[in-house]
């Protein structure tokens, strides 16, 4: 899957973020709303509207069905709020179930750089792992 690259036109806005207050993500200003829309559209196109976690396909791009998930939760790792490799789109149910669970193996919240590599996480990472190498999804007959 191709990682979303945040367009440079958002740099000025992102640079106003203090890397501490994760509620910055919830602002209702045009910059964050446009950025979220671009992220959502990118990953839904990349995944064919399939949730990375549960593998359900939801044929809608509406925000009521999809969340932008911070793989390392924004409440625990606020400095990674705009790190592309920490963002994925998941269905609302999976994102709610994941909640603020900390998937970083060391549980160290003081890390300065985003942990990169499969060995740094306690679950399958969308960019460092191949889902099918770890989990087999069986479809039941209807």
CSV table of N, CA and C in Angstrom, one decimal:
chain,number,residue,atom,x,y,z
A,1,UNK,N,0.8,-1.2,0.0
A,1,UNK,CA,0.0,0.0,0.0
A,1,UNK,C,0.9,1.2,0.0
A,2,UNK,N,0.5,2.2,-0.8
A,2,UNK,CA,1.3,3.4,-0.9
A,2,UNK,C,1.0,4.3,0.3
A,3,UNK,N,2.0,4.8,0.9
A,3,UNK,CA,1.8,5.7,2.1
A,3,UNK,C,1.4,7.1,1.6
A,4,UNK,N,0.5,7.7,2.3
A,4,UNK,CA,0.0,9.0,1.9
A,4,UNK,C,1.1,10.0,2.3
A,5,UNK,N,1.4,10.9,1.3
A,5,UNK,CA,2.4,12.0,1.5
A,5,UNK,C,1.6,13.3,1.7
A,6,UNK,N,1.8,13.9,2.9
A,6,UNK,CA,1.1,15.1,3.1
A,6,UNK,C,1.6,16.2,2.2
A,7,UNK,N,0.7,16.8,1.4
A,7,UNK,CA,1.2,17.9,0.5
A,7,UNK,C,1.8,19.0,1.2
A,8,UNK,N,2.8,19.6,0.6
A,8,UNK,CA,3.6,20.7,1.2
A,8,UNK,C,2.8,21.9,1.5
A,9,UNK,N,1.6,22.1,0.8
A,9,UNK,CA,0.8,23.3,1.1
A,9,UNK,C,0.3,23.3,2.6
A,10,UNK,N,0.3,22.1,3.3
A,10,UNK,CA,-0.1,22.0,4.6
A,10,UNK,C,1.0,22.3,5.6
A,11,UNK,N,2.2,22.4,5.2
A,11,UNK,CA,3.4,22.5,6.1
A,11,UNK,C,3.3,23.7,7.0
A,12,UNK,N,2.8,24.8,6.5
A,12,UNK,CA,2.7,26.0,7.4
A,12,UNK,C,1.7,25.8,8.5
A,13,UNK,N,0.6,25.2,8.1
A,13,UNK,CA,-0.4,24.9,9.2
A,13,UNK,C,0.1,23.8,10.2
A,14,UNK,N,0.7,22.8,9.7
A,14,UNK,CA,1.2,21.7,10.6
A,14,UNK,C,2.3,22.3,11.5
A,15,UNK,N,3.1,23.2,11.0
A,15,UNK,CA,4.2,23.8,11.8
A,15,UNK,C,3.7,24.6,13.0
A,16,UNK,N,2.4,25.0,13.0
A,16,UNK,CA,1.8,25.7,14.1
A,16,UNK,C,1.4,24.7,15.3
A,17,UNK,N,1.5,23.4,15.0
A,17,UNK,CA,1.2,22.4,16.0
A,17,UNK,C,2.3,22.3,17.0
A,18,UNK,N,2.0,22.3,18.3
A,18,UNK,CA,3.0,22.3,19.4
A,18,UNK,C,3.5,20.9,19.7
A,19,UNK,N,3.0,19.9,19.1
A,19,UNK,CA,3.4,18.5,19.3
A,19,UNK,C,3.0,18.0,20.7
A,20,UNK,N,2.1,18.6,21.3
A,20,UNK,CA,1.7,18.2,22.7
A,20,UNK,C,0.2,18.0,22.8
A,21,UNK,N,-0.6,19.0,22.3
A,21,UNK,CA,-2.0,19.0,22.4
A,21,UNK,C,-2.7,18.2,21.2
A,22,UNK,N,-2.9,16.9,21.4
A,22,UNK,CA,-3.5,16.1,20.4
A,22,UNK,C,-4.8,16.5,19.9
A,23,UNK,N,-5.5,17.4,20.7
A,23,UNK,CA,-6.9,17.8,20.2
A,23,UNK,C,-6.8,18.8,19.0
A,24,UNK,N,-5.5,19.2,18.7
A,24,UNK,CA,-5.3,20.0,17.5
A,24,UNK,C,-5.9,19.2,16.3
A,25,UNK,N,-5.9,17.9,16.3
A,25,UNK,CA,-6.4,17.1,15.2
A,25,UNK,C,-7.9,17.3,15.0
A,26,UNK,N,-8.6,17.7,16.1
A,26,UNK,CA,-10.1,17.8,16.0
A,26,UNK,C,-10.5,19.2,15.6
A,27,UNK,N,-9.6,20.1,15.3
A,27,UNK,CA,-10.0,21.4,14.9
A,27,UNK,C,-10.9,21.4,13.7
A,28,UNK,N,-11.8,22.3,13.6
A,28,UNK,CA,-12.8,22.3,12.4
A,28,UNK,C,-12.4,23.4,11.4
A,29,UNK,N,-11.1,23.6,11.2
A,29,UNK,CA,-10.7,24.7,10.3
A,29,UNK,C,-10.5,24.0,8.9
A,30,UNK,N,-10.5,24.9,7.9
A,30,UNK,CA,-10.4,24.3,6.5
A,30,UNK,C,-9.2,23.5,6.2
A,31,UNK,N,-8.1,23.8,6.8
A,31,UNK,CA,-6.8,23.1,6.6
A,31,UNK,C,-6.9,21.6,7.1
A,32,UNK,N,-7.3,21.5,8.3
A,32,UNK,CA,-7.4,20.1,8.8
A,32,UNK,C,-8.5,19.3,8.2
A,33,UNK,N,-9.6,19.9,7.9
A,33,UNK,CA,-10.7,19.2,7.2
A,33,UNK,C,-10.3,18.8,5.8
A,34,UNK,N,-9.6,19.6,5.1
A,34,UNK,CA,-9.2,19.3,3.7
A,34,UNK,C,-8.1,18.2,3.8
A,35,UNK,N,-7.2,18.3,4.8
A,35,UNK,CA,-6.2,17.2,4.9
A,35,UNK,C,-6.8,15.9,5.3
A,36,UNK,N,-7.7,15.9,6.2
A,36,UNK,CA,-8.4,14.6,6.5
A,36,UNK,C,-9.1,14.0,5.3
A,37,UNK,N,-9.7,14.8,4.6
A,37,UNK,CA,-10.4,14.4,3.4
A,37,UNK,C,-9.5,13.7,2.4
A,38,UNK,N,-8.3,14.3,2.2
A,38,UNK,CA,-7.3,13.8,1.3
A,38,UNK,C,-6.7,12.5,1.8
A,39,UNK,N,-6.5,12.4,3.1
A,39,UNK,CA,-6.0,11.1,3.7
A,39,UNK,C,-7.0,10.0,3.6
A,40,UNK,N,-8.3,10.3,3.9
A,40,UNK,CA,-9.4,9.3,3.8
A,40,UNK,C,-9.5,8.9,2.3
A,41,UNK,N,-9.6,9.8,1.4
A,41,UNK,CA,-9.7,9.4,0.0
A,41,UNK,C,-8.6,8.6,-0.5
A,42,UNK,N,-7.3,8.9,-0.1
A,42,UNK,CA,-6.2,8.2,-0.5
A,42,UNK,C,-6.2,6.7,-0.1
A,43,UNK,N,-6.5,6.5,1.2
A,43,UNK,CA,-6.4,5.2,1.8
A,43,UNK,C,-7.6,4.4,1.3
A,44,UNK,N,-8.8,5.0,1.2
A,44,UNK,CA,-9.9,4.2,0.7
A,44,UNK,C,-9.7,3.8,-0.7
A,45,UNK,N,-9.1,4.6,-1.5
A,45,UNK,CA,-8.7,4.2,-2.9
A,45,UNK,C,-7.7,3.1,-2.9
A,46,UNK,N,-6.6,3.3,-2.1
A,46,UNK,CA,-5.6,2.3,-2.0
A,46,UNK,C,-6.1,0.9,-1.5
A,47,UNK,N,-7.0,0.9,-0.6
A,47,UNK,CA,-7.5,-0.4,0.0
A,47,UNK,C,-8.8,-0.9,-0.6
A,48,UNK,N,-9.3,-0.1,-1.6
A,48,UNK,CA,-10.6,-0.5,-2.2
A,48,UNK,C,-11.7,-0.6,-1.2
A,49,UNK,N,-11.7,0.4,-0.3
A,49,UNK,CA,-12.7,0.5,0.8
A,49,UNK,C,-12.7,-0.7,1.8
A,50,UNK,N,-11.6,-1.3,2.0
A,50,UNK,CA,-11.4,-2.4,2.9
A,50,UNK,C,-10.7,-2.0,4.1
A,51,UNK,N,-11.3,-2.2,5.3
A,51,UNK,CA,-10.7,-1.9,6.6
A,51,UNK,C,-9.4,-2.7,6.7
A,52,UNK,N,-8.3,-2.1,7.1
A,52,UNK,CA,-7.1,-2.8,7.3
A,52,UNK,C,-7.2,-3.9,8.4
A,53,UNK,N,-7.9,-3.6,9.5
A,53,UNK,CA,-8.0,-4.4,10.6
A,53,UNK,C,-8.9,-5.6,10.4
A,54,UNK,N,-10.2,-5.4,10.1
A,54,UNK,CA,-11.2,-6.5,10.0
A,54,UNK,C,-11.4,-7.0,8.6
A,55,UNK,N,-10.9,-6.3,7.6
A,55,UNK,CA,-11.0,-6.7,6.2
A,55,UNK,C,-12.4,-6.6,5.6
A,56,UNK,N,-13.3,-6.0,6.3
A,56,UNK,CA,-14.6,-5.7,5.7
A,56,UNK,C,-14.5,-4.6,4.7
A,57,UNK,N,-15.3,-4.9,3.6
A,57,UNK,CA,-15.4,-3.8,2.6
A,57,UNK,C,-16.6,-3.0,2.8
A,58,UNK,N,-16.5,-1.7,2.9
A,58,UNK,CA,-17.7,-0.9,3.1
A,58,UNK,C,-17.7,0.1,1.9
A,59,UNK,N,-18.7,-0.1,1.1
A,59,UNK,CA,-18.7,0.7,-0.2
A,59,UNK,C,-19.2,2.1,0.0
A,60,UNK,N,-18.6,2.8,0.9
A,60,UNK,CA,-18.9,4.2,1.2
A,60,UNK,C,-17.6,4.9,1.6
A,61,UNK,N,-17.5,6.2,1.2
A,61,UNK,CA,-16.4,7.0,1.6
A,61,UNK,C,-16.8,8.0,2.7
A,62,UNK,N,-18.0,7.9,3.1
A,62,UNK,CA,-18.6,8.8,4.1
A,62,UNK,C,-17.8,8.6,5.5
A,63,UNK,N,-17.6,9.8,6.1
A,63,UNK,CA,-16.9,9.8,7.4
A,63,UNK,C,-17.6,9.0,8.5
A,64,UNK,N,-18.9,8.8,8.3
A,64,UNK,CA,-19.6,8.0,9.4
A,64,UNK,C,-19.2,6.6,9.4
A,65,UNK,N,-18.6,6.1,8.4
A,65,UNK,CA,-18.2,4.7,8.3
A,65,UNK,C,-16.7,4.5,8.5
A,66,UNK,N,-15.9,5.6,8.3
A,66,UNK,CA,-14.4,5.5,8.3
A,66,UNK,C,-13.8,6.5,9.2
A,67,UNK,N,-12.8,6.1,10.0
A,67,UNK,CA,-12.0,7.0,10.8
A,67,UNK,C,-10.6,7.0,10.3
A,68,UNK,N,-9.9,8.1,10.5
A,68,UNK,CA,-8.5,8.1,10.3
A,68,UNK,C,-7.9,7.7,11.7
A,69,UNK,N,-7.2,6.5,11.6
A,69,UNK,CA,-6.7,5.9,12.9
A,69,UNK,C,-5.2,6.4,13.0
A,70,UNK,N,-4.9,6.8,14.2
A,70,UNK,CA,-3.5,7.0,14.5
A,70,UNK,C,-3.0,5.7,15.1
A,71,UNK,N,-2.1,5.0,14.4
A,71,UNK,CA,-1.7,3.6,14.8
A,71,UNK,C,-1.1,3.7,16.2
A,72,UNK,N,-0.2,4.6,16.5
A,72,UNK,CA,0.2,4.9,17.9
A,72,UNK,C,-0.8,6.0,18.3
A,73,UNK,N,-1.6,5.8,19.3
A,73,UNK,CA,-2.7,6.7,19.6
A,73,UNK,C,-2.2,8.1,19.8
A,74,UNK,N,-3.0,9.0,19.3
A,74,UNK,CA,-2.6,10.5,19.4
A,74,UNK,C,-2.6,10.9,20.8
A,75,UNK,N,-3.4,10.3,21.7
A,75,UNK,CA,-3.5,10.7,23.1
A,75,UNK,C,-2.2,10.3,23.8
A,76,UNK,N,-1.5,9.3,23.3
A,76,UNK,CA,-0.3,8.8,24.0
A,76,UNK,C,1.0,9.3,23.3
A,77,UNK,N,0.9,9.5,22.0
A,77,UNK,CA,2.0,9.9,21.2
A,77,UNK,C,1.7,11.1,20.3
A,78,UNK,N,1.4,12.2,21.0
A,78,UNK,CA,0.9,13.4,20.3
A,78,UNK,C,1.9,14.0,19.3
A,79,UNK,N,3.2,13.7,19.5
A,79,UNK,CA,4.2,14.2,18.6
A,79,UNK,C,4.1,13.6,17.2
A,80,UNK,N,3.4,12.5,17.1
A,80,UNK,CA,3.3,11.8,15.8
A,80,UNK,C,2.0,12.0,15.1
A,81,UNK,N,1.3,13.1,15.5
A,81,UNK,CA,0.0,13.4,15.0
A,81,UNK,C,-0.1,13.5,13.5
A,82,UNK,N,0.9,14.0,12.9
A,82,UNK,CA,1.0,14.2,11.4
A,82,UNK,C,2.0,13.3,10.7
A,83,UNK,N,2.4,12.3,11.3
A,83,UNK,CA,3.4,11.3,10.7
A,83,UNK,C,2.6,10.4,9.8
A,84,UNK,N,2.9,10.5,8.5
A,84,UNK,CA,2.2,9.7,7.5
A,84,UNK,C,2.2,8.2,7.8
A,85,UNK,N,3.3,7.7,8.3
A,85,UNK,CA,3.3,6.2,8.6
A,85,UNK,C,2.6,5.9,9.9
A,86,UNK,N,2.0,6.8,10.6
A,86,UNK,CA,1.2,6.6,11.8
A,86,UNK,C,-0.3,6.8,11.5
A,87,UNK,N,-0.7,7.0,10.2
A,87,UNK,CA,-2.0,7.2,9.8
A,87,UNK,C,-2.5,6.1,8.9
A,88,UNK,N,-3.7,5.6,9.2
A,88,UNK,CA,-4.4,4.7,8.3
A,88,UNK,C,-5.9,4.9,8.4
A,89,UNK,N,-6.6,4.5,7.5
A,89,UNK,CA,-8.1,4.6,7.6
A,89,UNK,C,-8.6,3.2,8.0
A,90,UNK,N,-9.5,3.2,9.0
A,90,UNK,CA,-10.1,2.0,9.5
A,90,UNK,C,-11.6,2.3,9.7
A,91,UNK,N,-12.4,1.2,9.7
A,91,UNK,CA,-13.8,1.3,9.9
A,91,UNK,C,-14.0,1.9,11.4
A,92,UNK,N,-15.1,2.5,11.6
A,92,UNK,CA,-15.4,3.1,12.9
A,92,UNK,C,-15.4,2.0,14.0
A,93,UNK,N,-15.9,0.8,13.7
A,93,UNK,CA,-15.9,-0.2,14.7
A,93,UNK,C,-14.5,-0.6,15.2
A,94,UNK,N,-13.6,-0.8,14.2
A,94,UNK,CA,-12.3,-1.2,14.5
A,94,UNK,C,-11.5,-0.1,15.3
A,95,UNK,N,-11.7,1.1,14.8
A,95,UNK,CA,-11.0,2.2,15.5
A,95,UNK,C,-11.5,2.4,16.9
A,96,UNK,N,-12.8,2.2,17.1
A,96,UNK,CA,-13.3,2.2,18.5
A,96,UNK,C,-12.8,1.1,19.3
A,97,UNK,N,-12.7,-0.1,18.8
A,97,UNK,CA,-12.2,-1.3,19.5
A,97,UNK,C,-10.8,-1.1,19.9
A,98,UNK,N,-10.0,-0.5,19.0
A,98,UNK,CA,-8.6,-0.3,19.2
A,98,UNK,C,-8.4,0.8,20.3
A,99,UNK,N,-9.2,1.8,20.2
A,99,UNK,CA,-9.1,2.9,21.2
A,99,UNK,C,-7.7,3.4,21.4
A,100,UNK,N,-7.3,3.6,22.7
A,100,UNK,CA,-6.0,4.1,23.0
A,100,UNK,C,-5.0,3.0,23.4
A,101,UNK,N,-5.3,1.8,22.9
A,101,UNK,CA,-4.4,0.7,23.2
A,101,UNK,C,-3.0,1.1,22.6
A,102,UNK,N,-2.0,0.8,23.3
A,102,UNK,CA,-0.6,1.1,22.9
A,102,UNK,C,0.1,-0.1,22.2
A,103,UNK,N,0.2,0.0,20.9
A,103,UNK,CA,0.8,-1.1,20.2
A,103,UNK,C,2.3,-1.1,20.1
A,104,UNK,N,3.0,-0.1,20.7
A,104,UNK,CA,4.4,0.0,20.7
A,104,UNK,C,5.0,-1.0,21.7
A,105,UNK,N,5.9,-1.8,21.2
A,105,UNK,CA,6.4,-2.9,22.0
A,105,UNK,C,7.0,-2.4,23.3
A,106,UNK,N,7.8,-1.4,23.3
A,106,UNK,CA,8.5,-0.9,24.5
A,106,UNK,C,7.5,-0.1,25.4
A,107,UNK,N,6.4,0.3,24.9
A,107,UNK,CA,5.4,1.1,25.7
A,107,UNK,C,6.0,2.4,26.1
A,108,UNK,N,7.2,2.8,25.6
A,108,UNK,CA,7.8,4.0,25.9
A,108,UNK,C,7.2,5.2,25.2
A,109,UNK,N,6.5,6.0,26.0
A,109,UNK,CA,5.8,7.2,25.4
A,109,UNK,C,6.7,8.4,25.1
A,110,UNK,N,8.0,8.3,25.5
A,110,UNK,CA,8.9,9.4,25.4
A,110,UNK,C,9.8,9.3,24.1
A,111,UNK,N,9.4,8.4,23.2
A,111,UNK,CA,10.2,8.2,22.0
A,111,UNK,C,10.2,9.5,21.2
A,112,UNK,N,11.3,9.8,20.6
A,112,UNK,CA,11.4,11.1,19.8
A,112,UNK,C,11.0,10.9,18.4
A,113,UNK,N,11.3,9.7,17.8
A,113,UNK,CA,11.1,9.4,16.4
A,113,UNK,C,10.1,8.3,16.3
A,114,UNK,N,9.2,8.3,15.3
A,114,UNK,CA,8.2,7.3,15.1
A,114,UNK,C,8.9,6.0,14.9
A,115,UNK,N,8.6,5.0,15.7
A,115,UNK,CA,9.2,3.6,15.6
A,115,UNK,C,8.9,3.0,14.2
A,116,UNK,N,9.9,2.7,13.5
A,116,UNK,CA,9.7,2.1,12.2
A,116,UNK,C,10.2,0.7,12.2
A,117,UNK,N,9.3,-0.2,11.6
A,117,UNK,CA,9.7,-1.6,11.5
A,117,UNK,C,8.7,-2.5,12.2
A,118,UNK,N,8.4,-3.6,11.7
A,118,UNK,CA,7.5,-4.6,12.2
A,118,UNK,C,7.8,-5.0,13.6
A,119,UNK,N,9.1,-5.1,13.9
A,119,UNK,CA,9.5,-5.6,15.2
A,119,UNK,C,9.2,-4.6,16.4
A,120,UNK,N,8.8,-3.4,16.0
A,120,UNK,CA,8.5,-2.3,17.0
A,120,UNK,C,7.1,-2.3,17.5
A,121,UNK,N,6.2,-3.2,16.9
A,121,UNK,CA,4.8,-3.2,17.2
A,121,UNK,C,4.3,-4.5,17.7
A,122,UNK,N,3.3,-4.5,18.5
A,122,UNK,CA,2.7,-5.7,19.0
A,122,UNK,C,1.6,-6.3,18.2
A,123,UNK,N,1.3,-5.6,17.1
A,123,UNK,CA,0.3,-6.2,16.1
A,123,UNK,C,0.7,-5.9,14.7
A,124,UNK,N,0.0,-6.4,13.8
A,124,UNK,CA,0.3,-6.2,12.4
A,124,UNK,C,0.2,-4.7,12.0
A,125,UNK,N,1.3,-4.2,11.4
A,125,UNK,CA,1.3,-2.8,11.1
A,125,UNK,C,1.0,-2.7,9.6
A,126,UNK,N,0.1,-1.7,9.2
A,126,UNK,CA,-0.3,-1.6,7.8
A,126,UNK,C,0.9,-1.4,6.8
A,127,UNK,N,1.9,-0.8,7.2
A,127,UNK,CA,3.0,-0.4,6.3
A,127,UNK,C,4.2,-1.3,6.5
A,128,UNK,N,4.4,-2.0,7.6
A,128,UNK,CA,5.6,-2.8,7.8
A,128,UNK,C,5.3,-4.3,7.7
A,129,UNK,N,4.1,-4.7,7.6
A,129,UNK,CA,3.7,-6.1,7.6
A,129,UNK,C,2.8,-6.4,6.4
A,130,UNK,N,2.8,-7.7,6.0
A,130,UNK,CA,1.8,-8.1,5.0
A,130,UNK,C,0.7,-8.9,5.8
A,131,UNK,N,-0.5,-8.3,5.8
A,131,UNK,CA,-1.6,-8.9,6.6
A,131,UNK,C,-1.7,-10.4,6.3
A,132,UNK,N,-1.7,-10.8,5.1
A,132,UNK,CA,-2.0,-12.2,4.7
A,132,UNK,C,-0.9,-13.1,5.2
A,133,UNK,N,0.3,-12.6,5.5
A,133,UNK,CA,1.3,-13.5,6.1
A,133,UNK,C,1.1,-13.8,7.5
A,134,UNK,N,0.2,-13.1,8.2
A,134,UNK,CA,-0.1,-13.3,9.6
A,134,UNK,C,-1.5,-13.8,9.9
A,135,UNK,N,-2.4,-13.4,9.1
A,135,UNK,CA,-3.8,-13.7,9.5
A,135,UNK,C,-4.5,-14.2,8.2
A,136,UNK,N,-5.3,-15.3,8.4
A,136,UNK,CA,-6.0,-15.9,7.3
A,136,UNK,C,-7.5,-15.6,7.6
A,137,UNK,N,-8.2,-14.9,6.7
A,137,UNK,CA,-9.6,-14.6,6.8
A,137,UNK,C,-10.4,-15.6,6.0
A,138,UNK,N,-11.3,-16.3,6.7
A,138,UNK,CA,-12.2,-17.2,6.1
A,138,UNK,C,-13.5,-16.6,5.9
A,139,UNK,N,-14.0,-16.7,4.7
A,139,UNK,CA,-15.4,-16.2,4.4
A,139,UNK,C,-16.4,-17.3,4.6
A,140,UNK,N,-17.5,-17.0,5.3
A,140,UNK,CA,-18.5,-18.0,5.5
A,140,UNK,C,-19.5,-17.9,4.3
A,141,UNK,N,-20.2,-19.0,4.1
A,141,UNK,CA,-21.2,-19.0,3.0
A,141,UNK,C,-22.4,-18.2,3.5
A,142,UNK,N,-23.1,-17.6,2.6
A,142,UNK,CA,-24.3,-16.9,2.9
A,142,UNK,C,-25.5,-17.7,2.8
